[in-house]
Short mmCIF file of C-alpha atoms and ligand atoms in Angstrom, two decimals:
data_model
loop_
_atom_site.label_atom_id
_atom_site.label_comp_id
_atom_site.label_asym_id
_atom_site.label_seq_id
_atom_site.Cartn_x
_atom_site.Cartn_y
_atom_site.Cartn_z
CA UNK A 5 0.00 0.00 0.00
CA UNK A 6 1.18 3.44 -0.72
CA UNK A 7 2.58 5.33 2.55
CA UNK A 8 3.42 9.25 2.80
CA UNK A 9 6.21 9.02 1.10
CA UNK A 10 4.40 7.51 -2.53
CA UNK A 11 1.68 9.43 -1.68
CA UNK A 12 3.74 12.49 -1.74
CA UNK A 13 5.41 12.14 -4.68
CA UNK A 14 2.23 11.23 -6.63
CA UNK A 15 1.08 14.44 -5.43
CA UNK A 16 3.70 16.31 -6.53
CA UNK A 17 3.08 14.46 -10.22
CA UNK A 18 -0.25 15.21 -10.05
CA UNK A 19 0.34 18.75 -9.61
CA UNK A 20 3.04 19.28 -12.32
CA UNK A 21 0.08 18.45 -14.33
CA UNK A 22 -3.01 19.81 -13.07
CA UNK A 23 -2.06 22.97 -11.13
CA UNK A 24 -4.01 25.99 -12.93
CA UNK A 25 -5.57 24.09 -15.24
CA UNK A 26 -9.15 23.85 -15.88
CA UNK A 27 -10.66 20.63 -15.96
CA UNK A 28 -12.82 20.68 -19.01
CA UNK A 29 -14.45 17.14 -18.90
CA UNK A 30 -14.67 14.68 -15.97
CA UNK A 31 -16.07 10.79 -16.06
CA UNK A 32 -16.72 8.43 -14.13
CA UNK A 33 -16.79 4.52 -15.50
CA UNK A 34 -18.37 3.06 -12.79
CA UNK A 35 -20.29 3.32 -9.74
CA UNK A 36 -17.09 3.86 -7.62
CA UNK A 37 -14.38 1.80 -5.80
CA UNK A 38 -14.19 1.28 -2.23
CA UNK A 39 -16.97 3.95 -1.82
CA UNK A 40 -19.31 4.94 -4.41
CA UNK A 41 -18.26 8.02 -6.15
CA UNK A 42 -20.32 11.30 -4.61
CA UNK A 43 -23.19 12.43 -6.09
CA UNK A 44 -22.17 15.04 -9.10
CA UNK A 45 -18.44 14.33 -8.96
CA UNK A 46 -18.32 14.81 -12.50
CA UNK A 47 -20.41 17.79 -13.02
CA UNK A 48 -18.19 19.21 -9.98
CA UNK A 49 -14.80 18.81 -11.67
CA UNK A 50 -16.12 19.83 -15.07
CA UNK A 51 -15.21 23.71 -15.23
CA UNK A 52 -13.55 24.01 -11.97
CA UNK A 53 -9.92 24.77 -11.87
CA UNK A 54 -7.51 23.09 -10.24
CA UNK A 55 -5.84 25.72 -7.79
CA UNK A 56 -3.55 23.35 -5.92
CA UNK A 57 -3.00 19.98 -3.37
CA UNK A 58 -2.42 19.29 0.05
CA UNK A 59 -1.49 15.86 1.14
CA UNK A 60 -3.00 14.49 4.92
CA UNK A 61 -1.26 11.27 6.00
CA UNK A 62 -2.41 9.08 3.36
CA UNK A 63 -4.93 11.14 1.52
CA UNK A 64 -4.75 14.00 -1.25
CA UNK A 65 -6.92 16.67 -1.72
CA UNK A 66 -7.36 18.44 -5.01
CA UNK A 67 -8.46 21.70 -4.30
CA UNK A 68 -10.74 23.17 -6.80
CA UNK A 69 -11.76 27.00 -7.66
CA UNK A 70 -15.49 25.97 -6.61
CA UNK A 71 -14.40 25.97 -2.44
CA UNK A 72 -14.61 22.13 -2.89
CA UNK A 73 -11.51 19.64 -2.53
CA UNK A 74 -11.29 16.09 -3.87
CA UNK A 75 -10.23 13.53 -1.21
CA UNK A 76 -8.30 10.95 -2.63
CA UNK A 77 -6.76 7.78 -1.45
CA UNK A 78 -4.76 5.33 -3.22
CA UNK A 79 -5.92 2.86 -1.65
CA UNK A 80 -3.75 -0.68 -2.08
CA UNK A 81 -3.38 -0.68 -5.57
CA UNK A 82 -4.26 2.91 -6.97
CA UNK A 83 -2.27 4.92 -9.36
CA UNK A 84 -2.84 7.90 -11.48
CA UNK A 85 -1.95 7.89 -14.87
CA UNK A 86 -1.29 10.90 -17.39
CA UNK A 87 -1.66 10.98 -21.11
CA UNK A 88 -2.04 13.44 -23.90
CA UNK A 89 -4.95 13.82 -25.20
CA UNK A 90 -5.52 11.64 -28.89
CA UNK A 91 -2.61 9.67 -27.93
CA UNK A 92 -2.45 6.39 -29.96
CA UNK A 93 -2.27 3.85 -26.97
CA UNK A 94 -5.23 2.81 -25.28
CA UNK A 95 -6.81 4.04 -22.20
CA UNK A 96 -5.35 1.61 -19.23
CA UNK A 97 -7.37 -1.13 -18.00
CA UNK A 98 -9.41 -0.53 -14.95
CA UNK A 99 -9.21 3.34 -15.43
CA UNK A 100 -12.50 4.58 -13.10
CA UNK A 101 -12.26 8.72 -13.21
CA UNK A 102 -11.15 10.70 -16.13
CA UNK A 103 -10.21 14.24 -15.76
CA UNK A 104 -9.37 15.79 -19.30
CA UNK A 105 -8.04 19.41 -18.91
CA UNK A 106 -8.22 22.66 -21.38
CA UNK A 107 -4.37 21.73 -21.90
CA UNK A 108 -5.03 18.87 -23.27
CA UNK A 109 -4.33 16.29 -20.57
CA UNK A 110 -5.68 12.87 -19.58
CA UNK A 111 -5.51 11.92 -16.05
CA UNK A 112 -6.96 8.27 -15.17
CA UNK A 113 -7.35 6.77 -11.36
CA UNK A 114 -6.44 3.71 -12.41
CA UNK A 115 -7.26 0.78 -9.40
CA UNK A 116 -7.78 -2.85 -10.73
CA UNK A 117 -8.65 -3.80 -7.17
CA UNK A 118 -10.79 -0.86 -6.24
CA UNK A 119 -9.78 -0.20 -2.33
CA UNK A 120 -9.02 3.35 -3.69
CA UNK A 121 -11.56 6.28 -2.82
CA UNK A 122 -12.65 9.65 -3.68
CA UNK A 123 -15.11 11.87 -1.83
CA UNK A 124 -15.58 16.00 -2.27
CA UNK A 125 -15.85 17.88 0.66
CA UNK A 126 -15.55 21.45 1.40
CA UNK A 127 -12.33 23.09 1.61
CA UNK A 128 -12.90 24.93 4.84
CA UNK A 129 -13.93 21.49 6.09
CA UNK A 130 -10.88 19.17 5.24
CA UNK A 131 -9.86 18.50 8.17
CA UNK A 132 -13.42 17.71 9.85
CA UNK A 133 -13.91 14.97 7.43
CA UNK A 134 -14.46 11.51 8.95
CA UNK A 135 -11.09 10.20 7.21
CA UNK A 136 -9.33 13.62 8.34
CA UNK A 137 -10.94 14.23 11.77
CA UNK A 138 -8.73 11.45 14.03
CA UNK A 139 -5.63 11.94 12.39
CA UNK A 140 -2.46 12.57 14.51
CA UNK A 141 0.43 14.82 13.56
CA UNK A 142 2.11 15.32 9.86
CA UNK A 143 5.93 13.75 10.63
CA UNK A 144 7.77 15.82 8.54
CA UNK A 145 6.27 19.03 9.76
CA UNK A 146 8.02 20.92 12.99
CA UNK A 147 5.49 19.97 15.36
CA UNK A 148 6.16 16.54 15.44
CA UNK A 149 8.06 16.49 18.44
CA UNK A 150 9.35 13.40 20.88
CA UNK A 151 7.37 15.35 23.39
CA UNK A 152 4.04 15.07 21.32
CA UNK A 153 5.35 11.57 20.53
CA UNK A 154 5.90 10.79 23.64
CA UNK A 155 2.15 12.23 24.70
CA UNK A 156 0.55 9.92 22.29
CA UNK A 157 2.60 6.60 23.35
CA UNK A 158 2.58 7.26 27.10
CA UNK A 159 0.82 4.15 28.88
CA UNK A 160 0.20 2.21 25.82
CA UNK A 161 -0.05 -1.53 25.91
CA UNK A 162 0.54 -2.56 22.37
CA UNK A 163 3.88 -3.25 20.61
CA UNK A 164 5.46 -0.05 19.22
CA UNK A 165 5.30 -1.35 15.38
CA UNK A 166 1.64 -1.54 15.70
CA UNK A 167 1.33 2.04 17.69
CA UNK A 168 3.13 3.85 14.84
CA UNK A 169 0.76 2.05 12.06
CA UNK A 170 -1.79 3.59 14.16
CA UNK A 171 -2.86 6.63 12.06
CA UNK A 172 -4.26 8.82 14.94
CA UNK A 173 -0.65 8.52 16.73
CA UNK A 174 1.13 9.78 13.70
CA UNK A 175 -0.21 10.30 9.83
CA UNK A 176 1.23 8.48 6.90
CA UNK A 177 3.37 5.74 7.92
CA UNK A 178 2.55 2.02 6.88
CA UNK A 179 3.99 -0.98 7.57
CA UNK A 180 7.72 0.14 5.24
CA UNK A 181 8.35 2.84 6.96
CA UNK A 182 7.63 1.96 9.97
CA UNK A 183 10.14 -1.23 9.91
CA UNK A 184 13.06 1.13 8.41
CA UNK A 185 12.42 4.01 10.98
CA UNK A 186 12.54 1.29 14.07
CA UNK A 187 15.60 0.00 12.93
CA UNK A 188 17.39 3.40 12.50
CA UNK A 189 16.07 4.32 16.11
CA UNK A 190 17.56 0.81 17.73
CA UNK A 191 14.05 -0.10 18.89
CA UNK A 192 12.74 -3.27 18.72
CA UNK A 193 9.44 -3.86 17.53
CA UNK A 194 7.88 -5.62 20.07
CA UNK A 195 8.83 -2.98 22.82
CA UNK A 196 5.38 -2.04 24.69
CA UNK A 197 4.80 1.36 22.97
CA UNK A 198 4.37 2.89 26.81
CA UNK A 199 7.84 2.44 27.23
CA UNK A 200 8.83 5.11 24.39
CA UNK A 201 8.49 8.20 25.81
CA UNK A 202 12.01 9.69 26.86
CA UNK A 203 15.08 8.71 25.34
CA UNK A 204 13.54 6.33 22.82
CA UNK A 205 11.00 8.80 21.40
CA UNK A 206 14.22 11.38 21.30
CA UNK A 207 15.94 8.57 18.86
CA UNK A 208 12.59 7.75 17.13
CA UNK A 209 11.24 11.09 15.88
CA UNK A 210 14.16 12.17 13.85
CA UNK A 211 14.58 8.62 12.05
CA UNK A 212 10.85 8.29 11.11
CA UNK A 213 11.33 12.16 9.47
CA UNK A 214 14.92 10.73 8.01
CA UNK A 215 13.71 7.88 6.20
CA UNK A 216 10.56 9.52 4.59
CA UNK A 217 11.96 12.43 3.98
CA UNK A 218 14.87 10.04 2.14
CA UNK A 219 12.11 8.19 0.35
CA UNK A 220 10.54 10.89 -0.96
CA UNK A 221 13.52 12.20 -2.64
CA UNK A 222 14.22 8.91 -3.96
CA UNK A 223 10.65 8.89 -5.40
CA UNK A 224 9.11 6.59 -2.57
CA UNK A 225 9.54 3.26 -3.35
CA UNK A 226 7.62 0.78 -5.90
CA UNK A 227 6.61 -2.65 -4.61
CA UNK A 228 4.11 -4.61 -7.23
CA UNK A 229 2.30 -2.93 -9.50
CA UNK A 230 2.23 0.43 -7.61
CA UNK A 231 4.11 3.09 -9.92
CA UNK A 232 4.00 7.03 -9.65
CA UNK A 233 1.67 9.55 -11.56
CA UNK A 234 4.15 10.31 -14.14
CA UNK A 235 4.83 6.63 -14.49
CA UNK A 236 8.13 6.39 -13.72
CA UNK A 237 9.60 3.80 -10.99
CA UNK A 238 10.91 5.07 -7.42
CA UNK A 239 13.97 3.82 -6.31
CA UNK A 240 13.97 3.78 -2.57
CA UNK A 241 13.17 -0.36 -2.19
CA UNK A 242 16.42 -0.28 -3.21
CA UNK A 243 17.85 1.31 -0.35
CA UNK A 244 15.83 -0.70 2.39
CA UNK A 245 17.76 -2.05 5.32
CA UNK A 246 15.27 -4.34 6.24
CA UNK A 247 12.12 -4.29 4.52
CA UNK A 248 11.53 -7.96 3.26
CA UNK A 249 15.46 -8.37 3.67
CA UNK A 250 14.39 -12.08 5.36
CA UNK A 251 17.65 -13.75 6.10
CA UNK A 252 20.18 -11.32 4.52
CA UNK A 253 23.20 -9.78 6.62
CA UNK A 254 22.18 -6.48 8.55
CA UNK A 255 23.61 -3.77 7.79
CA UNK A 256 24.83 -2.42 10.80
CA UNK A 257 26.24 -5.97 12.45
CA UNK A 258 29.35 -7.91 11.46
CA UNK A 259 28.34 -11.30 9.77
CA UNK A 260 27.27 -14.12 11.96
CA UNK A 261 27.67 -15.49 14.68
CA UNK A 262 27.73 -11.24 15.35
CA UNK A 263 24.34 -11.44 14.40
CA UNK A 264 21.73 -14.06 12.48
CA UNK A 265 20.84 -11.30 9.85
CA UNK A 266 17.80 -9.65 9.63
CA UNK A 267 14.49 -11.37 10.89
CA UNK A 268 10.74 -11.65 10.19
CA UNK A 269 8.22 -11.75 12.74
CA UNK A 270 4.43 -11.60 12.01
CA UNK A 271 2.39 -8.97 14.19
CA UNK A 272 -1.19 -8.43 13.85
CA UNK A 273 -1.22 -10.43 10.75
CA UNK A 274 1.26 -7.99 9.21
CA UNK A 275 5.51 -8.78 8.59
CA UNK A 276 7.58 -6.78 10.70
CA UNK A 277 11.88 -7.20 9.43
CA UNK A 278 14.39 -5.97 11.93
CA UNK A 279 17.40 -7.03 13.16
CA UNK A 280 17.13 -8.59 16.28
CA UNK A 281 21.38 -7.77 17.79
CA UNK A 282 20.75 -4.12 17.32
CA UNK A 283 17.06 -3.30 17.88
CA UNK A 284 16.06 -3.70 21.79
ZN1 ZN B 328 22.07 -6.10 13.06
#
């Protein structure tokens, strides 16, 4: 599934494209995907200019010149797809919403498993909206703190891996970056998140920013069939330390017997990699 950092950059691909641009026509080819569409979605888009995005954990927002915004989520398998208008290849399989703009343009959410979403709210109500309104702090911006992170662990019960998938402790991480970001910080991943706050928080909260904010520049990383809105591939799976690394040397530890390598664990029905020597 997409996390902040693949969310971002699709963002920032969809807005090389749509920013200032009127939207001239807008379909939808079926009912909707995880959600049905909203009522009018296409007659909303049609004429309304694209004035900019925001991203919110997960989640986009296309805001629009009629005070609406377009809530988007990739959902496990979504991508957007541009293409010039008349171009000879064929529209992509499983394309569900079609934005064509007065440049020209062709953008397709494109989601052959249809856990994606779209809804329009208000702008001046982003934030209230259901998907929005529990969401804990952005972890790249400044006031994501050890101290808030600290706030939001203290007296936990549940391993820290599953606290910090957790969207209302902090937005945007899934289960990539939350495996790189532990391992960075030294903690394991089956501490009891109410034993973070202090020193381990103070370790944690600049390696969760460090390794998205490293992801992003390396385009976020592609796993599957996920790929970016300009279609090309990012390159940070490359650069995982542990990530579905099952078995190979750690990066940080000398070669056995110094340590086994890294290790995969299931929690909550999810793989969690880490290295087992380093991480406590
Ligand atoms: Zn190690």
């Amino acid at each position: 599934m997409p996390e902040l950092p693949e969310v971002e950059t699709v963002m920032r691909g969809l807005a090389a494209i749509l920013e200032g641009q009127t939207i001239i026509h807008a379909e939808t080819r079926r009912e909707g995907m995880r959600w049905p569409f909203p009522a009018g979605l296409a007659a909303t888009l049609a004429g309304a200019r694209v004035e900019g995005f925001r991203r919110r954990g997960k989640y986009m927002l296309m805001r629009l010149s009629t005070g609406q915004s377009v809530l988007i989520h990739l959902g496990m398998s979504g991508r957007m797809v541009a293409r010039p208008r008349g171009a000879n290849t064929p529209p992509p399989a499983h394309e569900h919403l079609i934005l064509e703009t007065a440049g020209g343009t062709h953008v397709g959410f494109v989601d052959p498993r249809r856990f994606g979403s779209v809804d329009l709210i208000p702008t001046a109500a982003e934030d209230s909206h259901r998907l929005l309104a529990g969401m804990g702090p952005e972890p790249l911006e400044e006031g994501f703190t050890p101290t808030i992170l600290s706030a939001a662990l203290a007296g936990k019960q549940t391993p820290i891996k599953a606290a910090l998938l957790d969207q209302s402790v902090v937005a945007g991480l899934g289960n990539i970056y939350v495996c790189e970001a532990l391992f960075r910080a030294g903690i394991s991943p089956r501490r009891l998140a109410g034993t973070i706050p202090g020193a381990r928080a103070t370790r944690l909260v600049p390696a969760i920013k460090a390794v998205l904010s490293e992801a992003i520049a390396a385009g976020g990383s592609t796993l599957r069939d996920y790929v970016q809105a300009s279609g090309e591939i990012g390159g940070f799976q490359d650069r995982f330390a542990v990530y579905d690394r099952e078995g190979e040397p750690c990066p940080l530890c000398p070669n056995p017997p110094g340590c086994p390598g890294i290790t995969r664990i299931v929690q909550a029905g999810r793989s969690t990699f880490f290295c087992a020597r380093i991480q406590r």
